[in-house]
XYZ file of C-alpha atoms in Angstrom:
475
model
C 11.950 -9.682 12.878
C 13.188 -11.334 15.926
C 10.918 -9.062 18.085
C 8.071 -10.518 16.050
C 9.540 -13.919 16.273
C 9.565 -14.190 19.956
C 6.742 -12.807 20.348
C 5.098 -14.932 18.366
C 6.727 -17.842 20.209
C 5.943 -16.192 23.870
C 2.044 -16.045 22.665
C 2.600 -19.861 21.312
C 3.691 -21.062 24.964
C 0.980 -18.318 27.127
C -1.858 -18.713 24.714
C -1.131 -21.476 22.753
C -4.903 -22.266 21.885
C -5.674 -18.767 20.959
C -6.734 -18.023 17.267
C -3.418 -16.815 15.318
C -4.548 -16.904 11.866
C -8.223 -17.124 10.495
C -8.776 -18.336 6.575
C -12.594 -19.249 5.259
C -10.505 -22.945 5.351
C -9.003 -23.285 8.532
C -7.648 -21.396 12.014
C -4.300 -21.632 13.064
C -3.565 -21.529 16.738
C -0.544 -19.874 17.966
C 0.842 -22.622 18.844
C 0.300 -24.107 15.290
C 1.507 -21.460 13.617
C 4.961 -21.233 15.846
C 5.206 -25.073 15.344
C 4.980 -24.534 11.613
C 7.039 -21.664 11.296
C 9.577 -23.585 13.224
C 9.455 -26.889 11.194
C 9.538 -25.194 7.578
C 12.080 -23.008 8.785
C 14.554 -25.636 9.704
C 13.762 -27.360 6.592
C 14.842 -24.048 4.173
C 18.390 -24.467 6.292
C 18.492 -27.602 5.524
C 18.321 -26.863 2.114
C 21.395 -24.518 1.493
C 19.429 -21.941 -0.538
C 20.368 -18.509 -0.814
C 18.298 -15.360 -1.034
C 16.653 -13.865 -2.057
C 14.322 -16.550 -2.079
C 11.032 -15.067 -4.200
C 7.453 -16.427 -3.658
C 3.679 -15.094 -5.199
C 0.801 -16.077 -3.690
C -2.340 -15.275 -2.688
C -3.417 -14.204 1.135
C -3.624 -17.122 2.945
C -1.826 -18.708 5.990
C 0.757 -19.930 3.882
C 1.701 -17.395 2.513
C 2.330 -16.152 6.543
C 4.052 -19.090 7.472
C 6.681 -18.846 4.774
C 7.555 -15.428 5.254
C 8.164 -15.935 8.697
C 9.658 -19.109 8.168
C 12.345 -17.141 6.287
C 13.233 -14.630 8.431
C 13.756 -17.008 10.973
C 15.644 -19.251 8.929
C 17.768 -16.167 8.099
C 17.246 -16.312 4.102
C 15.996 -13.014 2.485
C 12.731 -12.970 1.169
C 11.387 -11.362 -1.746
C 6.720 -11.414 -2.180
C 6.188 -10.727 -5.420
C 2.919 -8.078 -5.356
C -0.064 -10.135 -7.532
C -0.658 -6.514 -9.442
C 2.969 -6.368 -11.250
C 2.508 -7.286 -14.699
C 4.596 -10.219 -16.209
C 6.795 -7.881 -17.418
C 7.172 -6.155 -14.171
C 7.348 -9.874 -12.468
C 10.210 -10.971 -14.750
C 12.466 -7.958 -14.022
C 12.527 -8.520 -10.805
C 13.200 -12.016 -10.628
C 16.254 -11.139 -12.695
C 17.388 -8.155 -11.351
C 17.503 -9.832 -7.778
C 19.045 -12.868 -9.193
C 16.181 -15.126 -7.076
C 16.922 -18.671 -7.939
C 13.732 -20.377 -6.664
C 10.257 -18.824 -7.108
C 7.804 -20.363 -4.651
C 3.920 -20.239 -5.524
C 0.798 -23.104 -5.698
C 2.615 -24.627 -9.228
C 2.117 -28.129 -9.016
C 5.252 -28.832 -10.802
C 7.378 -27.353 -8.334
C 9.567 -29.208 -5.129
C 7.019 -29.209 -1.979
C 7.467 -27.351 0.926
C 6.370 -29.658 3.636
C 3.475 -28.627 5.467
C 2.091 -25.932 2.820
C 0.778 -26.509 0.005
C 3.368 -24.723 -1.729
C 6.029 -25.557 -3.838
C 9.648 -24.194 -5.035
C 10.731 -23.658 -8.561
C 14.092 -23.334 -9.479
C 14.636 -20.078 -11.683
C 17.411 -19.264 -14.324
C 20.795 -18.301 -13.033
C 22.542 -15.379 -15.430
C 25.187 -14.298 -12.309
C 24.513 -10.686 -13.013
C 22.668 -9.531 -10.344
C 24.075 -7.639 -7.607
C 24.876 -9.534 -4.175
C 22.100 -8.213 -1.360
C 23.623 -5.985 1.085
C 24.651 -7.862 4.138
C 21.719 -8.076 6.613
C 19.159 -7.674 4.178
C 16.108 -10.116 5.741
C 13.464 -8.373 3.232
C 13.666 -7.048 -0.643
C 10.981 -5.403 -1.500
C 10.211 -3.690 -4.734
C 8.464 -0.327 -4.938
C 5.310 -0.687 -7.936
C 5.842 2.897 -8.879
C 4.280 4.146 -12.367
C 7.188 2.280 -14.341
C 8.104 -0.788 -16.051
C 10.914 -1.221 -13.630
C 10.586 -1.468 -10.104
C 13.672 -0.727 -7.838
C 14.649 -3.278 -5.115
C 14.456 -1.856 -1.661
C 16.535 -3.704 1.030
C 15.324 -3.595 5.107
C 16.870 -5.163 7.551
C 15.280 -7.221 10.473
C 15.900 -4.478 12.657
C 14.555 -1.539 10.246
C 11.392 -4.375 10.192
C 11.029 -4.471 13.913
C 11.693 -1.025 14.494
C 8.421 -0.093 12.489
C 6.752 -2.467 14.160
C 7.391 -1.501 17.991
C 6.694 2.588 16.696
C 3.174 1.272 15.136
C 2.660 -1.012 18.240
C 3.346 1.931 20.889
C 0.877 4.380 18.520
C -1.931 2.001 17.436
C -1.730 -0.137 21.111
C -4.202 1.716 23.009
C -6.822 1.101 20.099
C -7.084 -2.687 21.755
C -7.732 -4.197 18.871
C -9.315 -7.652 18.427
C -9.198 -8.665 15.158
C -7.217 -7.724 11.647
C -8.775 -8.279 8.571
C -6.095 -8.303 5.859
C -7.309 -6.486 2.306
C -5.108 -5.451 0.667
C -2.258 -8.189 -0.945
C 0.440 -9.653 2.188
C 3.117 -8.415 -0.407
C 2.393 -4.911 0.138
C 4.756 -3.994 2.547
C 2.086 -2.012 4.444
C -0.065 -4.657 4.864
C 2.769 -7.526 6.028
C 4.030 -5.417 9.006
C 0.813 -3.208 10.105
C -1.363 -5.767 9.412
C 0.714 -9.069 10.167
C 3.448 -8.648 11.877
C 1.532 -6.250 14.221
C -1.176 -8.208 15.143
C 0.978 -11.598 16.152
C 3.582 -9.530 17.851
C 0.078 -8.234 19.650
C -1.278 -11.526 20.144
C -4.025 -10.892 18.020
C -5.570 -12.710 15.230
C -5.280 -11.883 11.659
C -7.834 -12.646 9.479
C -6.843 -13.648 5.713
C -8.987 -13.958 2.655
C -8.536 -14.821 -0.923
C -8.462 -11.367 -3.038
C -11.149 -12.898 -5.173
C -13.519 -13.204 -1.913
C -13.045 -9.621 -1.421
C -13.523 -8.413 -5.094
C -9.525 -7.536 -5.876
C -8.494 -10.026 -7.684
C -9.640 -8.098 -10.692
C -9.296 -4.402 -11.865
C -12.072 -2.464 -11.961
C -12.560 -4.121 -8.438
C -16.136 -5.636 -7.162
C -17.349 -2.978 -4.858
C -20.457 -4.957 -3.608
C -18.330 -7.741 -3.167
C -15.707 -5.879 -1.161
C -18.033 -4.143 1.212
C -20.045 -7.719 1.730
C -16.639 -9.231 2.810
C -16.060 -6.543 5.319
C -19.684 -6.828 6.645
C -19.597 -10.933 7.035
C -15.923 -10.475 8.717
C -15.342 -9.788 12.530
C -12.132 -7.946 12.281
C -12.593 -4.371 13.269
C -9.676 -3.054 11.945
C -8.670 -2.559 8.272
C -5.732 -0.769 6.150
C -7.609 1.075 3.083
C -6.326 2.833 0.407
C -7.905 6.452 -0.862
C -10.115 4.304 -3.134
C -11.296 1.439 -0.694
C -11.768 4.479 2.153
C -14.347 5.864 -0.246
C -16.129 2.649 -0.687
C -16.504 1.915 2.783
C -17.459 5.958 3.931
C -19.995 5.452 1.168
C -21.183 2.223 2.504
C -21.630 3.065 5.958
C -23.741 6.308 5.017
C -26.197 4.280 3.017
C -27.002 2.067 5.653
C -24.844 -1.081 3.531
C -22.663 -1.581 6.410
C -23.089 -1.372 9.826
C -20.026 -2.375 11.711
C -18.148 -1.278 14.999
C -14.412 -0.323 13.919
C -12.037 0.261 16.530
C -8.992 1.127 13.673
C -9.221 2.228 9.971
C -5.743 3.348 8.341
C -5.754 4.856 5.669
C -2.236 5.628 3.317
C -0.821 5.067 -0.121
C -2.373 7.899 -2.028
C -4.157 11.411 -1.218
C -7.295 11.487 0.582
C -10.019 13.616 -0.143
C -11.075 16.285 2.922
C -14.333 15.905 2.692
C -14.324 11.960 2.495
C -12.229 12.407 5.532
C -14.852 14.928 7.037
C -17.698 12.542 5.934
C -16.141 9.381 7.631
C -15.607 11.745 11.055
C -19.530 12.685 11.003
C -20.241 9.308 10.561
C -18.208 8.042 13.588
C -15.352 6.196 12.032
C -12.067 5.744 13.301
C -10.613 6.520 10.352
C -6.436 7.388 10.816
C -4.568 8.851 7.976
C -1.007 8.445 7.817
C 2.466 7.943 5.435
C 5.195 5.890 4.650
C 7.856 4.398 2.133
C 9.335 1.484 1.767
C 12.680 2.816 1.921
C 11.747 3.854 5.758
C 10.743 0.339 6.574
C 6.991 1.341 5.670
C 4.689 4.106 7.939
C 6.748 7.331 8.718
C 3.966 8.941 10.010
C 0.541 8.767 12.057
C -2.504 10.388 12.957
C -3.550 8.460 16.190
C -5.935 9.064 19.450
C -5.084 12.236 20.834
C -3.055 13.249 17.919
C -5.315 13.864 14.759
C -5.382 16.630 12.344
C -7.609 16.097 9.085
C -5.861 17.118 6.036
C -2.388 15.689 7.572
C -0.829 12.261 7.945
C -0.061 13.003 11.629
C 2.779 13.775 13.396
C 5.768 11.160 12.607
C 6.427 8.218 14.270
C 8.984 7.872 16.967
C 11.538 5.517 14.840
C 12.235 8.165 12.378
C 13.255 12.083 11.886
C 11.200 13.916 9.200
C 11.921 17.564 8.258
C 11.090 19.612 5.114
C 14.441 20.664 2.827
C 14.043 24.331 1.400
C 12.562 23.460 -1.926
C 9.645 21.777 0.279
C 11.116 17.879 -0.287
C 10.124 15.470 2.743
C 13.200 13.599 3.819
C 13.094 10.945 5.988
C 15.704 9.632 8.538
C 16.366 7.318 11.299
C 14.972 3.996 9.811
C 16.510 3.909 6.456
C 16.643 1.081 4.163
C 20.064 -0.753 3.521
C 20.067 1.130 -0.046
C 18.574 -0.103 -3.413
C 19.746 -3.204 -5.049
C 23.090 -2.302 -7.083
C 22.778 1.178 -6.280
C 25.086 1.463 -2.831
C 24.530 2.039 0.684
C 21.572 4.419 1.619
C 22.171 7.963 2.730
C 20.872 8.949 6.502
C 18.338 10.945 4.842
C 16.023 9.481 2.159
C 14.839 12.333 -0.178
C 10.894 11.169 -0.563
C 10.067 13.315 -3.544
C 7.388 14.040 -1.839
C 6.378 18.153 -1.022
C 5.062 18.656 2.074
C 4.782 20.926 5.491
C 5.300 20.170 9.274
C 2.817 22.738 11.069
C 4.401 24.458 14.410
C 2.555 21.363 16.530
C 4.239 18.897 14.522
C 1.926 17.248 12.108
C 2.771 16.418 8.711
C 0.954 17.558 5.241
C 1.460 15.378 2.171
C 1.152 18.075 -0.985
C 2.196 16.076 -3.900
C 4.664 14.792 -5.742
C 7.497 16.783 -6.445
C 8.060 16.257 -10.258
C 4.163 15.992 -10.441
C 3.700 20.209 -9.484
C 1.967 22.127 -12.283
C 3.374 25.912 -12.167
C 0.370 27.858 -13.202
C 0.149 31.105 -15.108
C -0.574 32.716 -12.122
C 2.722 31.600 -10.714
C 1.026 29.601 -8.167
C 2.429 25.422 -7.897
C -0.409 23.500 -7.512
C -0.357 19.448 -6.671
C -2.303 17.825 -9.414
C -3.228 14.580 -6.279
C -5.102 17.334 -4.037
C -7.063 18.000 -7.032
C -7.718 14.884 -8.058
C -8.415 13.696 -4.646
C -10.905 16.516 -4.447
C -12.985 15.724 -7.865
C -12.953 11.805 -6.623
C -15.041 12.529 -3.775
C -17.567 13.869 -5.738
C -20.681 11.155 -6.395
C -20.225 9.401 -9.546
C -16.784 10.140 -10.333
C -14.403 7.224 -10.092
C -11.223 8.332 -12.129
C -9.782 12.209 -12.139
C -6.561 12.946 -13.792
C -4.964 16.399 -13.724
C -2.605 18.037 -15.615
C -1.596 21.508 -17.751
C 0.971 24.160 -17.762
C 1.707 27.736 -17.614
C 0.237 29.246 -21.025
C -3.173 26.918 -21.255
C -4.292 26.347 -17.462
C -5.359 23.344 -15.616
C -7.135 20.801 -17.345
C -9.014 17.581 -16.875
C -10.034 14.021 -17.258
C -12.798 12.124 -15.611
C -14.217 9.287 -15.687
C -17.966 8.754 -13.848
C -20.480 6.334 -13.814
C -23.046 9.028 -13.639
C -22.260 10.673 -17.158
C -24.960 12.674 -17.161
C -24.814 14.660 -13.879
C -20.880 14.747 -14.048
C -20.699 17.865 -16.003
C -22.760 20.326 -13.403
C -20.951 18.531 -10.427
C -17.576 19.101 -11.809
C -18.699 22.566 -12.492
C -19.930 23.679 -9.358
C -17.229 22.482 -7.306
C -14.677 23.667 -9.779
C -16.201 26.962 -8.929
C -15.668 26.518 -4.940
C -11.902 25.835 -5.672
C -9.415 28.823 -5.441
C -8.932 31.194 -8.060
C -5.623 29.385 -9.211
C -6.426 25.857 -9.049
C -9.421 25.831 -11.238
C -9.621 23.969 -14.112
C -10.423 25.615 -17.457
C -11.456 22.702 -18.995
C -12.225 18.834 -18.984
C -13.099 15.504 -20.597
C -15.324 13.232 -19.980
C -13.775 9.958 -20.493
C -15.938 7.065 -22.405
C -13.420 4.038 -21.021
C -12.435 4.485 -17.845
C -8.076 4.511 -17.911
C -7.392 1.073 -17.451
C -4.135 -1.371 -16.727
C -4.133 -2.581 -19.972
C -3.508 0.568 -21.673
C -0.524 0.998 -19.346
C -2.252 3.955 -18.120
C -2.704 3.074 -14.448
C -1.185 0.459 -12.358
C -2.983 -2.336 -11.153
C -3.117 -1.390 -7.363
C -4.465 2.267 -8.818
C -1.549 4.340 -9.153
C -2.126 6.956 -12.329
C 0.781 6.601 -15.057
C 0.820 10.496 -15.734
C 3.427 10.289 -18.828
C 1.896 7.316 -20.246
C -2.078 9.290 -20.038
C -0.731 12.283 -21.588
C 0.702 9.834 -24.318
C -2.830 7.682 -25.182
C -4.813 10.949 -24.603
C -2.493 12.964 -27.072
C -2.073 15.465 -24.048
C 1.429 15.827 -24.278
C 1.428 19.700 -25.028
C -1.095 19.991 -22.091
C 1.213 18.946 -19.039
C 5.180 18.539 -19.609
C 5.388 19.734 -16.397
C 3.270 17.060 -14.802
């Protein structure tokens, strides 16, 4: 973070009046936004509070200005993601042992210059003490009830910075819109920290003006928010990638993209193949938190469709002999309570590194099906597949050695979903064809714990609602 800092300062003294942050409300100059960071930073030291200091809010420039307000005030900060559940939300606050929660409440102690405010949470004294250094927590969402605390340092922060800045640099460009929540760690360094260490603006919206605020999410709304905006460069996930792709070839949106990242989930090929034919810069790539964030790039001169890239030049990746990733080289400070980190962070992710150096996601390791033809298929690459088809919007995966691969889909096209799962099932190989599906009449939904808010498929808890459980133990 101090990279970022004085950077951000440099750009507030050389380009003071240039455009730092954008919101529908107002623009911050860099030299606003350095003179703000610097005044609410002095007043948190003033204070005497400890970190982690914990704040929720939507994406907005105060939301920027406290986060780097923190880091340069030297207290550890922990966003809380806007798609945990309460539940979720109230084990971390305890397990970190935050005693202030930050957010738009009213009733809180003002933070001068924001229109936020600080609550003071209960104290219990059993959390574990954050590993020295620590300048960000960050909890993964996972598919759980209990999301573990990953600690970064400033320097594991910067470090993923500078490796995204030399990759992503000679893209030049102009203008970041932010879509996906600040508190996603992806989104605060590629698409804020980035940026200002760039000296380029970022442009913030509420999630409600671009149709995530809500699950299922407001596609029109989304793609109309990208086609009013200026930014030409976005990080999507799987889903969002899809929405624009489908956009574009429809004649919805017509916009000139310089840079359009795509990570957090499996990627279909042919939505990847689509987006290519219709000119889009679209850049797959890979991280973890525990790495600091991206691990791994596909970039100009260095693209392979199908792979995340090659890796990025902070880190080491190589592939152990059951097929694990494992990362090095820009490892976290370790999970909360849990110790130091090892140098090498086992992903639990299977993958491949080709002879030129690119990098294939396959799955999740405890996710592999072992068919009856002894073959271990990735249930994500088929559901990945099937979600590229028109119509369908949901595909979950699953079965086991003695019954085959199985299915459930949701579409919004229920009549035409049955021949178009059929004839691609047919144009998959031999041992990763399904023998059977579902149609689902509900598509799975957050409430019925059976996906997360931000999309992620709750395999164990599916199986459960869907009475699978004898169909996919393996899964």
């Amino acid at each position: 973070m101090k990279a970022v800092l004085h950077a951000l300062h440099t750009h507030a003294q050389r380009q003071g009046d240039a455009p730092a942050l954008i919101s529908p409300a107002h623009t911050l100059s860099y030299a606003e936004l350095a003179e703000r960071v610097d005044a609410l930073a002095s007043w948190l030291s003033q204070q005497g509070w400890s970190g982690p200091l914990a704040w929720l809010a939507d994406n907005d420039i105060d939301w920027v200005v406290l986060d780097l307000a923190l880091a340069q005030a030297g207290i550890a900060g922990l966003p809380l993601p806007p798609f945990f559940s309460e539940a979720q939300r109230q084990h971390v606050l305890a397990d970190s042992g935050a005693r202030w929660l930050i957010s738009p409440d009213p009733r809180g102690q003002a933070l001068p210059g924001t229109q936020l405010t600080a609550l003071p949470l209960p104290h219990t004294g059993t959390a574990a003490p954050l590993p020295a250094g620590t300048c960000k927590l960050t909890y993964t969402s996972g598919t759980t009830g209990a999301p573990k605390g990953v600690c970064l340092s400033a320097a594991q922060l910067d470090a993923t910075v500078a490796a995204l800045d030399a990759a992503i640099g000679p893209l030049a460009v102009s203008r970041h819109l932010c879509v996906m929540p600040l508190a996603v760690l992806l989104e605060n360094l590629a698409g804020v920290y980035l940026p200002l260490q760039r000296g380029v603006p970022v442009e913030l919206m509420p999630l409600a003006s671009l149709g995530m605020a809500q699950f299922p999410p407001d596609v029109p709304r989304f793609i109309g928010a990208l086609a009013a905006s200026a930014a030409d460069s976005l990080i999507l996930l799987p889903s969002t990638l899809q929405w624009l792709v489908a956009a574009t070839a429809a004649g919805q949106l017509r916009k000139s993209w310089r840079f359009l990242a795509v990570g957090g989930g499996k990627s279909a090929q042919a939505t990847l193949l689509q987006a290519q034919a219709l000119g889009l810069p679209v850049f797959e790539g890979y991280g973890l938190s525990e790495a600091g964030s991206v691990v791994a790039l596909n970039r100009v001169g260095a693209q392979r469709i199908g792979s995340v890239g090659k890796p990025l030049a902070h880190v080491q990746v190589s592939i152990a002999a059951d097929g694990e990733v494992l990362v090095g080289g820009n490892t976290m400070l370790g999970y909360l309570g849990q110790g130091s980190a090892p140098a090498q962070i086992a992903t639990g992710d299977l993958g491949q590194l080709d002879a030129d150096g690119f990098l294939t996601i396959l799955g999740r390791k405890k996710n592999t099906i072992v068919t009856g033809m002894g073959r271990n298929v990735s249930p994500e690459w088929l559901e990945a597949e099937f979600c590229a088809l028109p119509g369908i919007r949901q595909a979950f995966v699953y079965g086991d050695e003695q019954r085959g691969l199985h299915g459930l889909f949701f579409s919004s096209e229920a009549l035409a979903a049955n021949p178009l799962l059929a004839a691609h099932n047919d144009q998959l190989p031999g041992y990763a064809r399904l023998s059977g599906w579902q149609l689902l009449e509900q598509p799975l939904s957050v409430a019925a714990g059976e996906i997360t808010a931000n999309g992620r498929l709750c395999r164990e808890k599916i199986l459960s609602n869907h009475r699978l459980i004898g169909l996919g133990e393996n899964t």
